[in-house]
Coordinates of C-alpha atoms and ligand atoms in Angstrom, one line a residue:
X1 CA -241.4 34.3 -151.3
X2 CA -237.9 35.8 -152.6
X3 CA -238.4 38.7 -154.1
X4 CA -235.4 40.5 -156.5
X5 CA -234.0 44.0 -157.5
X6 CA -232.9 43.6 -161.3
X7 CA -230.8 46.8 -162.8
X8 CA -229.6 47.2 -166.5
X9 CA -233.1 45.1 -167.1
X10 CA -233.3 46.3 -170.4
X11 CA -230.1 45.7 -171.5
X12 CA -228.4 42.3 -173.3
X13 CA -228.1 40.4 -170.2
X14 CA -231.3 41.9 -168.3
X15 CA -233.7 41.4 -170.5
X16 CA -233.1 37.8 -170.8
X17 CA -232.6 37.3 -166.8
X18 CA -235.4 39.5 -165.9
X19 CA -237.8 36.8 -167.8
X20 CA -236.3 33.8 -166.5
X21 CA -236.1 35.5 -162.7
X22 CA -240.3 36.1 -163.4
X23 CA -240.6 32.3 -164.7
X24 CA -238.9 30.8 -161.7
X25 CA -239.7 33.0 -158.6
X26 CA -243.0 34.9 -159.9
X27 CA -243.9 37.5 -162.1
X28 CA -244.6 40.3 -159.3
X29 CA -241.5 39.3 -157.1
X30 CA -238.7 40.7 -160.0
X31 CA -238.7 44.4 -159.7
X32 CA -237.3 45.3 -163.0
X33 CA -234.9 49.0 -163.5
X34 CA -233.5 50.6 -166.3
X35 CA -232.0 54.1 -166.4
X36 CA -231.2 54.3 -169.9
X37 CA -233.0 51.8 -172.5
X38 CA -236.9 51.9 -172.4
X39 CA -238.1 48.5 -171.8
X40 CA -239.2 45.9 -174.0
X41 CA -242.8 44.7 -173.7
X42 CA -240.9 41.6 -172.8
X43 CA -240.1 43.5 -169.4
X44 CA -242.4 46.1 -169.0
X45 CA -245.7 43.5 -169.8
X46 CA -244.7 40.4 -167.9
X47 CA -244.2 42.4 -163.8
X48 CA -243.2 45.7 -162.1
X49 CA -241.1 48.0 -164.0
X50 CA -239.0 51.5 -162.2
X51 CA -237.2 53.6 -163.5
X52 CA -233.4 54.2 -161.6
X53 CA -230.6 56.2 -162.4
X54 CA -227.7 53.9 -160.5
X55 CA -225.9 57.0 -160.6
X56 CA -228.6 58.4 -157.9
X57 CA -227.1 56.9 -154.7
X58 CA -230.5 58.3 -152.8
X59 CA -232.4 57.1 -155.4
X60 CA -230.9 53.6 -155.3
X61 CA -231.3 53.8 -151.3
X62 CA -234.9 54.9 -151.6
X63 CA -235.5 52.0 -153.8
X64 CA -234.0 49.0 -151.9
X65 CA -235.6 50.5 -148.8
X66 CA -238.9 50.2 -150.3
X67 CA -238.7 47.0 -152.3
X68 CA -236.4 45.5 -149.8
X69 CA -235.2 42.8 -152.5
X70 CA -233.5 39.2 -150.9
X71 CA -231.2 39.7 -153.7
X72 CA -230.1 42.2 -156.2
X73 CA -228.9 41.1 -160.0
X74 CA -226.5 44.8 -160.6
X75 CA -226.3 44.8 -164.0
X76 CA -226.4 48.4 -165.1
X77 CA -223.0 49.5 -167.1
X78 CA -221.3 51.3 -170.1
X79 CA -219.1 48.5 -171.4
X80 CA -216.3 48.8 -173.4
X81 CA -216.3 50.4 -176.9
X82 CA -219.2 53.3 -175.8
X83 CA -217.3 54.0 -172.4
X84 CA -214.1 54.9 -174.5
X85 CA -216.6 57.9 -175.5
X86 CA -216.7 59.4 -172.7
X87 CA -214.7 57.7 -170.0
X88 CA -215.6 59.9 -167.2
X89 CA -219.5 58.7 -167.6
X90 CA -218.3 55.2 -167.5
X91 CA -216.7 55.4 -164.3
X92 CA -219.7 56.7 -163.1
X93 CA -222.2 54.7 -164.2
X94 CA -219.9 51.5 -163.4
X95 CA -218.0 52.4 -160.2
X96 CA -220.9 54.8 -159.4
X97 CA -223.1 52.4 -159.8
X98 CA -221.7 49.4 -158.0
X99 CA -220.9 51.6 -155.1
X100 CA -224.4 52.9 -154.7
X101 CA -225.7 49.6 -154.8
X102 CA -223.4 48.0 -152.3
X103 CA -224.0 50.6 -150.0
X104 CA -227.9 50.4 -150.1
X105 CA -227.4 46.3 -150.0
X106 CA -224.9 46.6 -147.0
X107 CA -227.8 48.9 -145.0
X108 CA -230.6 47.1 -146.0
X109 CA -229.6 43.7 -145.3
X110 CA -229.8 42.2 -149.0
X111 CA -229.0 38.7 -148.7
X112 CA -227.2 38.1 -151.9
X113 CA -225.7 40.4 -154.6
X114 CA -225.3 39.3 -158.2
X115 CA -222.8 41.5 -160.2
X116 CA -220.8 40.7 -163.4
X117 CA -216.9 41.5 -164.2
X118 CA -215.9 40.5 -167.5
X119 CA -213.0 39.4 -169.6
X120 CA -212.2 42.9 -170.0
X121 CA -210.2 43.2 -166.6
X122 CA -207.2 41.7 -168.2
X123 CA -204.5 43.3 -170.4
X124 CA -202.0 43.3 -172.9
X125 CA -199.5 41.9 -170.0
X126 CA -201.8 38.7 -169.0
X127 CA -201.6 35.6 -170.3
X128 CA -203.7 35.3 -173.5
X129 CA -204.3 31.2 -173.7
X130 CA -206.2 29.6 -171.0
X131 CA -205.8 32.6 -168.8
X132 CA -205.9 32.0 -165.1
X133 CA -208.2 32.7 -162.6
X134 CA -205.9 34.5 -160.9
X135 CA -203.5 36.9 -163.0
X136 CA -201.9 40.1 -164.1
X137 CA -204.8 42.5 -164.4
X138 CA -203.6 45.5 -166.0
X139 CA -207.0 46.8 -168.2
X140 CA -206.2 48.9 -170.8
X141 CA -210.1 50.2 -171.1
X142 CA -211.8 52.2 -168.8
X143 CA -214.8 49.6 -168.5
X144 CA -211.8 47.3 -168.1
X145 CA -210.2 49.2 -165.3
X146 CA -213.9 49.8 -163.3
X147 CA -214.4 45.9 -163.7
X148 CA -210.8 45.4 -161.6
X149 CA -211.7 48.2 -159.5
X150 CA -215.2 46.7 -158.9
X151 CA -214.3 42.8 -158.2
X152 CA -212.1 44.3 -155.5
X153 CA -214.8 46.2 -154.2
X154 CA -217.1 43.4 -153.8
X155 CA -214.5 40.9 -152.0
X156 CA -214.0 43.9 -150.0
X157 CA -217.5 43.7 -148.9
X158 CA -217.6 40.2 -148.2
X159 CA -214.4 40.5 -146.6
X160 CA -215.3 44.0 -144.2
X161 CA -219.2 43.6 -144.3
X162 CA -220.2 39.5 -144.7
X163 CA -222.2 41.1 -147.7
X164 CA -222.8 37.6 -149.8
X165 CA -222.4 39.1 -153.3
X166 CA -221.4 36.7 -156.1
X167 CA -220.1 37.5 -159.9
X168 CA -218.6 35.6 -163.0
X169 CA -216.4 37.2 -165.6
X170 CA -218.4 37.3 -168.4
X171 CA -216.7 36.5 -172.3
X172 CA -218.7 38.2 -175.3
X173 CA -222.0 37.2 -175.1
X174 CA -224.3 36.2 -177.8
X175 CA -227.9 36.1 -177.6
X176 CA -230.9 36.8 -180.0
X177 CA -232.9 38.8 -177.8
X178 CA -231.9 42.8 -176.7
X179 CA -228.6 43.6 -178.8
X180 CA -225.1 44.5 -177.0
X181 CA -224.9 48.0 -176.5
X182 CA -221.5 49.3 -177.2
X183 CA -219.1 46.3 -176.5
X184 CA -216.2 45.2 -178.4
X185 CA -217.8 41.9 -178.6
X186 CA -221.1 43.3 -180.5
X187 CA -219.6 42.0 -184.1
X188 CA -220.9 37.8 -182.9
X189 CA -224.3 39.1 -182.4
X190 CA -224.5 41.9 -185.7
X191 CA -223.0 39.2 -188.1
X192 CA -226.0 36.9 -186.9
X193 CA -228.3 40.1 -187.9
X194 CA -227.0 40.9 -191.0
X195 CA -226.6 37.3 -192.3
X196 CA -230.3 37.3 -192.1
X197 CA -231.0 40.8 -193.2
X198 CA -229.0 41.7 -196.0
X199 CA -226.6 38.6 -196.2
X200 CA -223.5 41.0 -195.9
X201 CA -221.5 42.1 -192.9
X202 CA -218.6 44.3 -192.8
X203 CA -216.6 43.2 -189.5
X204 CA -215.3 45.7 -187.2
X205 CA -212.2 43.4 -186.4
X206 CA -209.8 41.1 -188.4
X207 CA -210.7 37.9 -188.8
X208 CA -208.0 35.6 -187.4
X209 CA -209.2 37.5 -184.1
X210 CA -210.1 35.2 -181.3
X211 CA -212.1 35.6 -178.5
X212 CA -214.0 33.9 -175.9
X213 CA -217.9 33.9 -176.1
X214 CA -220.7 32.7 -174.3
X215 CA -224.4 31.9 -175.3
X216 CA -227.3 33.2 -173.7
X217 CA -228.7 30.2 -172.1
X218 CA -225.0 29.5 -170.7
X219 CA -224.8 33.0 -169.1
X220 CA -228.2 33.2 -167.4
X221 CA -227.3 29.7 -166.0
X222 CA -224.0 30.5 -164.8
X223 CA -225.7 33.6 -162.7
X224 CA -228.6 31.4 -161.6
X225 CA -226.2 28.3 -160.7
X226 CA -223.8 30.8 -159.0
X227 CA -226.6 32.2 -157.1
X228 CA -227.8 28.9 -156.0
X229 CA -224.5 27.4 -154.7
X230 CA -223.7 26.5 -151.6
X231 CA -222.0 29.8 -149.8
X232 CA -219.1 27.3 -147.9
X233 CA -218.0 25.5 -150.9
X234 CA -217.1 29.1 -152.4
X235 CA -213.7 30.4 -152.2
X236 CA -214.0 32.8 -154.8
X237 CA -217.0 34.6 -153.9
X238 CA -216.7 36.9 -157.0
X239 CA -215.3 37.1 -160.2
X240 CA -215.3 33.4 -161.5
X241 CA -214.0 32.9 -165.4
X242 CA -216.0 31.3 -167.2
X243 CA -215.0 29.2 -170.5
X244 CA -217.7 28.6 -172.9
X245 CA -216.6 28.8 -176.3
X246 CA -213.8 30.6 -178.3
X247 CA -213.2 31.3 -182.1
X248 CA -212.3 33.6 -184.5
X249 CA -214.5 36.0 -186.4
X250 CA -214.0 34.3 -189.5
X251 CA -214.8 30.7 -187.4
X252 CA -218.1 32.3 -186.9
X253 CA -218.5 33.8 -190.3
X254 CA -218.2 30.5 -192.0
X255 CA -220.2 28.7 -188.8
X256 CA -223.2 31.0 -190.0
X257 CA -222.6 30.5 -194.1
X258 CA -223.3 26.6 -193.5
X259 CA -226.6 27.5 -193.0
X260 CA -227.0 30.9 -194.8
X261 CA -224.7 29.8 -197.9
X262 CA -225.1 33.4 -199.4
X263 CA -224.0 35.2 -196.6
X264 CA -220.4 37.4 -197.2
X265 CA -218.3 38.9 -194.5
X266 CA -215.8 41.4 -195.1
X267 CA -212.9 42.6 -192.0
X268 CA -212.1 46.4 -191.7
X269 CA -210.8 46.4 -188.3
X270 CA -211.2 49.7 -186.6
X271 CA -210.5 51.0 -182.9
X272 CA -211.6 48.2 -181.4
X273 CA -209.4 46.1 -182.6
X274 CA -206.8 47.0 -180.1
X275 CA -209.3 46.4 -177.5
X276 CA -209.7 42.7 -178.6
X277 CA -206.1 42.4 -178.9
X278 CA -205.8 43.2 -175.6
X279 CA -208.6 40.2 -174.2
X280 CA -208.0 36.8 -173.4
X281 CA -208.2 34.1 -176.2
X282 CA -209.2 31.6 -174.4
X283 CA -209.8 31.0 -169.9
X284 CA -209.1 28.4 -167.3
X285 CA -212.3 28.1 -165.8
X286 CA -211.2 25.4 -163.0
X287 CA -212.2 27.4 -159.9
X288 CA -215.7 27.8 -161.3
X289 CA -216.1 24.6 -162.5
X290 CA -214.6 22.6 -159.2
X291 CA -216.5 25.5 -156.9
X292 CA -219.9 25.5 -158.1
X293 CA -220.4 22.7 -161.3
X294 CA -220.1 25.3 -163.9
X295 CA -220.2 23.1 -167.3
X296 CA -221.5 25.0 -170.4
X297 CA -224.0 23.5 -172.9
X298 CA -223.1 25.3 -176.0
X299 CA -220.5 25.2 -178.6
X300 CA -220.2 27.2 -181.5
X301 CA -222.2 24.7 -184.1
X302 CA -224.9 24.4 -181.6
X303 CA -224.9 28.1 -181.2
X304 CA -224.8 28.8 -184.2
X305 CA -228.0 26.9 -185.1
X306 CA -230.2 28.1 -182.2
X307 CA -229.3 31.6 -183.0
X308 CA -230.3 31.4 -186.5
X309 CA -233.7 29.1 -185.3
X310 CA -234.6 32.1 -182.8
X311 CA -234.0 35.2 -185.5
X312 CA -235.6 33.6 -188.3
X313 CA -238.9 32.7 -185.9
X314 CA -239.0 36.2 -184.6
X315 CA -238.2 37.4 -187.9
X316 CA -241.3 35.5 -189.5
X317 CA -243.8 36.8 -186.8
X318 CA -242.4 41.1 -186.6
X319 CA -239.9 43.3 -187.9
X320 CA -236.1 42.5 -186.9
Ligands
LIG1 N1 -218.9 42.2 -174.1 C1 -218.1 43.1 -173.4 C2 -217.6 44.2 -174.3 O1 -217.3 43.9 -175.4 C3 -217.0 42.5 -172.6 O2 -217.5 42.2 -171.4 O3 -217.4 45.3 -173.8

């Protein structure tokens, strides 16, 4: 029986993983942690819940000793827009974090590592159509800069240590379940939100700005198929991109008025629109699709219409 460490459980990505992790491997094998967010009954009813501070390195140790996970999904991290707050807590929580984890995976013979690096490791000097898999990484964020920092990390510990630990770089996600805490990509996920709540949004950048994005159900199978590859056919280990969909705000504004005609959406860009300046607009995602099969199922229409078909159900049955 394979039994798995989940941090950041509560968060965007976590709370979605943790629930597919309990579907496929068992509801008491998914250990699920969060330091910050209290859990959703989605987490906290459906298997074993702890609370850990990734900042803690003898609390992380203490942890995997006990649970001795076969793998570890490391999700816990301040991303972009909220670690420009305080910059010095992000490089905590994120380099911290990943360090503190490695080091309790490297001692405790974890057999695989799942951790994600994002778009946000490249700069104003990379490439900004189909960027490379391999490019100028020059961050200009301090989430961006502890992403770079922390893909070399891992390779370093499947270089030095044979540690197999395995990571995609995420675009924007979108999803309908936990909201994004403090990324610049937030605006995909609050327009969907608003156009159901009060039909109005007020965009926090302009709306020619493009970015890539990714849907839920394409990011949790990206970790799961990446997790599941075979280790030989891998030469990237870490740190895939991963193309999925890209568009501009005002694409998705006017994807989500086709089926919510009164919706409006207005563009005040404010300081995170240099962030998103400073992102890729689209990826080449050949090394993850010739090294492990990666092929997304979504595209913005078809996004578009599952989001809306998830928040109206849940908005029908509870409060938003
Ligand atoms: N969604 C993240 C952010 O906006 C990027 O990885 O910070």
């Amino acid at each position: 029986m394979k039994t798995i460490l989940v941090t950041g459980a509560c968060g965007q990505i976590g709370t979605d993983l943790t629930g597919v992790l309990r579907r496929l491997h068992g509801e008491n094998t998914v250990l699920a942690t969060s330091g910050g967010r209290p859990p959703a009954d989605s987490v906290l009813g459906t298997g074993p819940f702890d609370v850990l501070d990734v900042t803690d390195g003898e609390a992380v140790d203490r942890l995997v000793r006990r649970s001795h996970p076969d793998a570890i999904y490391h999700l816990a991290a301040r991303l972009s827009a909220v670690g420009e707050t305080d910059p010095q807590r992000a490089w905590l929580v994120n380099m911290g974090g990943l360090y503190n984890i490695l080091e309790a995976a490297r001692a405790h013979d974890v057999r695989q590592l799942f951790w994600p690096s994002s778009i946000a490791v490249f700069g104003p000097d990379t490439p900004r159509e189909r960027t490379p898999q391999d490019t100028v990484m020059r961050p200009t964020t301090i989430y961006g800069v502890s992403k770079v920092a922390g893909e070399l990390l891992c390779d370093y510990y499947v270089r030095r240590y044979g540690l197999d630990v395995r990571g995609v770089r995420y675009p924007g996600v979108i999803s309908s379940e936990a909201p994004p805490g403090g990324g610049t990509t937030d605006y995909a996920v609050e327009m969907f939100h608003a156009a159901l709540s009060s039909g109005r949004y007020t965009c926090f950048v302009r709306e020619d700005t493009v970015l890539p994005m990714i849907y839920m159900p394409d990011c949790l199978k990206a970790a799961l198929d990446l997790m599941a590859a075979e280790s030989l056919a891998l030469q990237h280990h870490n740190a895939f991109n991963l193309a999925a969909m890209r568009f501009s705000a005002g694409d998705l504004a006017q994807a989500i008025t086709r089926h919510v005609p009164h919706f409006t959406c207005t563009f005040e860009p404010d300081e995170r629109q240099a962030i998103a300046d400073s992102w890729p607009r689209s990826l080449d995602d050949t090394a993850a699709r010739r090294e492990w099969g990666w092929r997304p199922d979504f595209d913005l229409p078809r996004m578009t219409a599952d989001m809306l078909g998830r928040l109206r159900a849940r908005r029908s049955t509870g409060p938003d």
